Short mmCIF file of C-alpha atoms and ligand atoms in Angstrom, two decimals:
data_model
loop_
_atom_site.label_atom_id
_atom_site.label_comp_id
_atom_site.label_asym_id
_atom_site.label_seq_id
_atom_site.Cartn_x
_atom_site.Cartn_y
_atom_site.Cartn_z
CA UNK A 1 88.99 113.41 95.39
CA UNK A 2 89.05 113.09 98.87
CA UNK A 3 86.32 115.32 100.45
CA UNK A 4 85.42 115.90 104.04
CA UNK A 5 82.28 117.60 105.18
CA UNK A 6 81.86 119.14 108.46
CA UNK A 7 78.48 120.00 110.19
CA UNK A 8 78.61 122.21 113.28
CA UNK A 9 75.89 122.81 116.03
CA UNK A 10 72.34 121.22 115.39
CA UNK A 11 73.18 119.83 112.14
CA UNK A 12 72.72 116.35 113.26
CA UNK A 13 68.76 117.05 113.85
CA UNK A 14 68.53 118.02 110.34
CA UNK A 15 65.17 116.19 109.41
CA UNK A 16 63.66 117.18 112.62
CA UNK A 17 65.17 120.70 113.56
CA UNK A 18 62.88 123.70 112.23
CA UNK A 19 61.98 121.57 109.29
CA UNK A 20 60.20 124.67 107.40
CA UNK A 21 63.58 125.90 107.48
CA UNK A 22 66.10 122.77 106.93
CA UNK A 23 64.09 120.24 105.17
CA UNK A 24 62.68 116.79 106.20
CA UNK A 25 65.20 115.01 105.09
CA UNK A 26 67.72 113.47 108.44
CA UNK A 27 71.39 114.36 106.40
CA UNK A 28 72.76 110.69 106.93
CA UNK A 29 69.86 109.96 104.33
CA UNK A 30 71.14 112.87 101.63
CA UNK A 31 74.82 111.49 102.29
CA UNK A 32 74.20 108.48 101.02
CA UNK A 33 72.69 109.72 98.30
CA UNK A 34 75.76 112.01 97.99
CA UNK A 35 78.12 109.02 98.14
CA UNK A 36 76.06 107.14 95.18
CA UNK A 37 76.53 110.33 93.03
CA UNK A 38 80.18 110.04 93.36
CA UNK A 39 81.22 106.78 93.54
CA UNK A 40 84.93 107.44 92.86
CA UNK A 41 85.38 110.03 95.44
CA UNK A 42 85.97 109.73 98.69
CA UNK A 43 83.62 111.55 101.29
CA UNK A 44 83.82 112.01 105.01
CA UNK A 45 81.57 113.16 106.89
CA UNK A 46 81.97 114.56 110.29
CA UNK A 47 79.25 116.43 112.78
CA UNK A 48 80.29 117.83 115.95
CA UNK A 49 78.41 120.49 118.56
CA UNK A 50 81.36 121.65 119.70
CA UNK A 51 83.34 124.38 118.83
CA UNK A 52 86.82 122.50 119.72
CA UNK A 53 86.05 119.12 118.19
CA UNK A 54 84.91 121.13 114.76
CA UNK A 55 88.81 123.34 115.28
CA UNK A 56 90.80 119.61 116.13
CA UNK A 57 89.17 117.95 112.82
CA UNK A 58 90.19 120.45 110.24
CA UNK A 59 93.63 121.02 111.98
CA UNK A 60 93.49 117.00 111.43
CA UNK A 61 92.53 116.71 107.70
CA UNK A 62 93.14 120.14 106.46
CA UNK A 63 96.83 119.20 105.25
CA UNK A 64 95.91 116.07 103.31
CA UNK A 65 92.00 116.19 101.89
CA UNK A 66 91.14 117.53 98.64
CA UNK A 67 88.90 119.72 100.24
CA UNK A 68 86.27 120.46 103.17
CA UNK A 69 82.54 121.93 103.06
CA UNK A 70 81.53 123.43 105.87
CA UNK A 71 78.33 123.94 107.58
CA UNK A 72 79.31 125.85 110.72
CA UNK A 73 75.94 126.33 111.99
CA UNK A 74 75.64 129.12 114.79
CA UNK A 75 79.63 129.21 114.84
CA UNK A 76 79.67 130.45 111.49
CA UNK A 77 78.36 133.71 113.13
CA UNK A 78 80.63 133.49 116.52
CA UNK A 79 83.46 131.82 116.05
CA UNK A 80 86.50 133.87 115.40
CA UNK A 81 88.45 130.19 116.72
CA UNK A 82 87.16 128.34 113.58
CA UNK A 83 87.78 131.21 111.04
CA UNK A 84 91.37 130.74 112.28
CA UNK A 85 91.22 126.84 112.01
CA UNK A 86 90.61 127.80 108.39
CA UNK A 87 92.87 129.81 107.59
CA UNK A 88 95.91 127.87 109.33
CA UNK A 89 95.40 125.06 106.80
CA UNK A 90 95.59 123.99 103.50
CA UNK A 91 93.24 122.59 101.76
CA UNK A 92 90.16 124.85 100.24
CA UNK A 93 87.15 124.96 102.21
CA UNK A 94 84.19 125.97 100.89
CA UNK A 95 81.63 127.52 103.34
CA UNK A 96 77.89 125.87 103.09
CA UNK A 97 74.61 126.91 104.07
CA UNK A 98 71.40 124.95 104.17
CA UNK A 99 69.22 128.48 104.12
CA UNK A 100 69.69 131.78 102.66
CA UNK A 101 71.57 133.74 105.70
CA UNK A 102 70.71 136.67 104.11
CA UNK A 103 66.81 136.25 103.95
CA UNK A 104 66.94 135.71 107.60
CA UNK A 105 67.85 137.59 111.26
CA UNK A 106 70.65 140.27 110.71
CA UNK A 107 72.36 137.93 113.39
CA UNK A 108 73.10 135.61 110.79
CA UNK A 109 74.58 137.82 108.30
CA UNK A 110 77.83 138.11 109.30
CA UNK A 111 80.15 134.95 109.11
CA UNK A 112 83.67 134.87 110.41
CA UNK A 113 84.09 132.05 107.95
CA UNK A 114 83.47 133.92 104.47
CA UNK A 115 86.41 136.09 104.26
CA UNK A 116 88.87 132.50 104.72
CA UNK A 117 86.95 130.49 102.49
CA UNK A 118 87.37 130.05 98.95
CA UNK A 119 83.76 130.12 98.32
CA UNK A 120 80.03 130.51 100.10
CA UNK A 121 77.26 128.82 98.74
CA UNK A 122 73.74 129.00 100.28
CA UNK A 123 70.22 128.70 100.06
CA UNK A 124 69.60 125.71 98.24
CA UNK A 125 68.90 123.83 100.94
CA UNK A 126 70.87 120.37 100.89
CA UNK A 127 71.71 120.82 97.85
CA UNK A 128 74.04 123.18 98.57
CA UNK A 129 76.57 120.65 99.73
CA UNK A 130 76.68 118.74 96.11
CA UNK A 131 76.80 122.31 94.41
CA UNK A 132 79.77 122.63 96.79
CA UNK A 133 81.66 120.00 95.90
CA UNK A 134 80.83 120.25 91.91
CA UNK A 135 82.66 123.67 92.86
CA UNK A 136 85.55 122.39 94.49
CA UNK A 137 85.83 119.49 91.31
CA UNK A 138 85.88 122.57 88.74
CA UNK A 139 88.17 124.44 91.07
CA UNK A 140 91.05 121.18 90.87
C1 DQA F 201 72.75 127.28 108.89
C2 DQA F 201 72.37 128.75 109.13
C3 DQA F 201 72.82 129.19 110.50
O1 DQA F 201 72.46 130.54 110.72
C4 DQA F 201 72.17 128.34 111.56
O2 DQA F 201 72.64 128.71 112.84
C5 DQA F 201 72.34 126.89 111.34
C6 DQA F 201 72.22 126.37 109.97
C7 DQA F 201 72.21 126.77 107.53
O3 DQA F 201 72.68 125.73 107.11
O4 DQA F 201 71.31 127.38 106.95
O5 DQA F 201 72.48 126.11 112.26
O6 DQA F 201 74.17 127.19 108.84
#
């Protein structure tokens, strides 16, 4: 399969950011790992802080991958511009969460993204992105 993964806003000080929260472990580290667990798919991995960069990539690779997983960040709570991203193309996308949403602020509740997803998984901390793509490999 040919997977992309998308991190949004903060997601590249993962290992550093709030680490009571996110987890010591910097996610170029856990993507290898990810990449040695699947050795005959191919994974992409893309970070971005802004809000058009995140829209251009999955416009980009949202006709041809097998599917995306999606960590929005903060934008998962904003961004009516991504939710649309989504929905415009293709392939599933799976929405991802480091933390439970739901345990935290009543800020982060709400995502624009759930409702044009095929799926939300969260919680597990990094994990969450491999039970995302075994869900995406059952879904085929
Ligand atoms: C997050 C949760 C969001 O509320 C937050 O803004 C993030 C990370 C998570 O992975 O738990 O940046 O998406």
């Amino acid at each position: 399969m040919n997977l992309l993964i998308i991190n949004g806003p903060n997601l590249n000080l993962l290992g550093k950011r709030e680490t009571s929260i996110y987890g010591t472990e910097a996610f170029e580290d856990y993507l290898n790992k990810l990449i040695a667990r699947y050795p005959t798919d191919n994974i992409t991995y893309y970070q971005s802080n802004s809000e058009g960069e995140i829209i251009d990539r999955i416009h980009a690779d949202g006709y041809t991958v097998d599917g995306i997983i999606i960590n929005a960040g903060a934008y998962t709570h904003t961004s009516l511009a991504i939710a649309d991203a989504v929905s415009a193309i293709q392939s599933p996308v799976i929405e991802v969460h480091i933390s439970n949403v739901h345990k935290r602020e009543v800020v982060r509740h709400r995502s624009f993204l759930s409702p044009v997803c095929k799926g939300v998984i969260g919680g597990f901390g990094l994990d969450s992105y491999r039970l995302a793509i075994e869900a995406l490999k059952e879904s085929m």
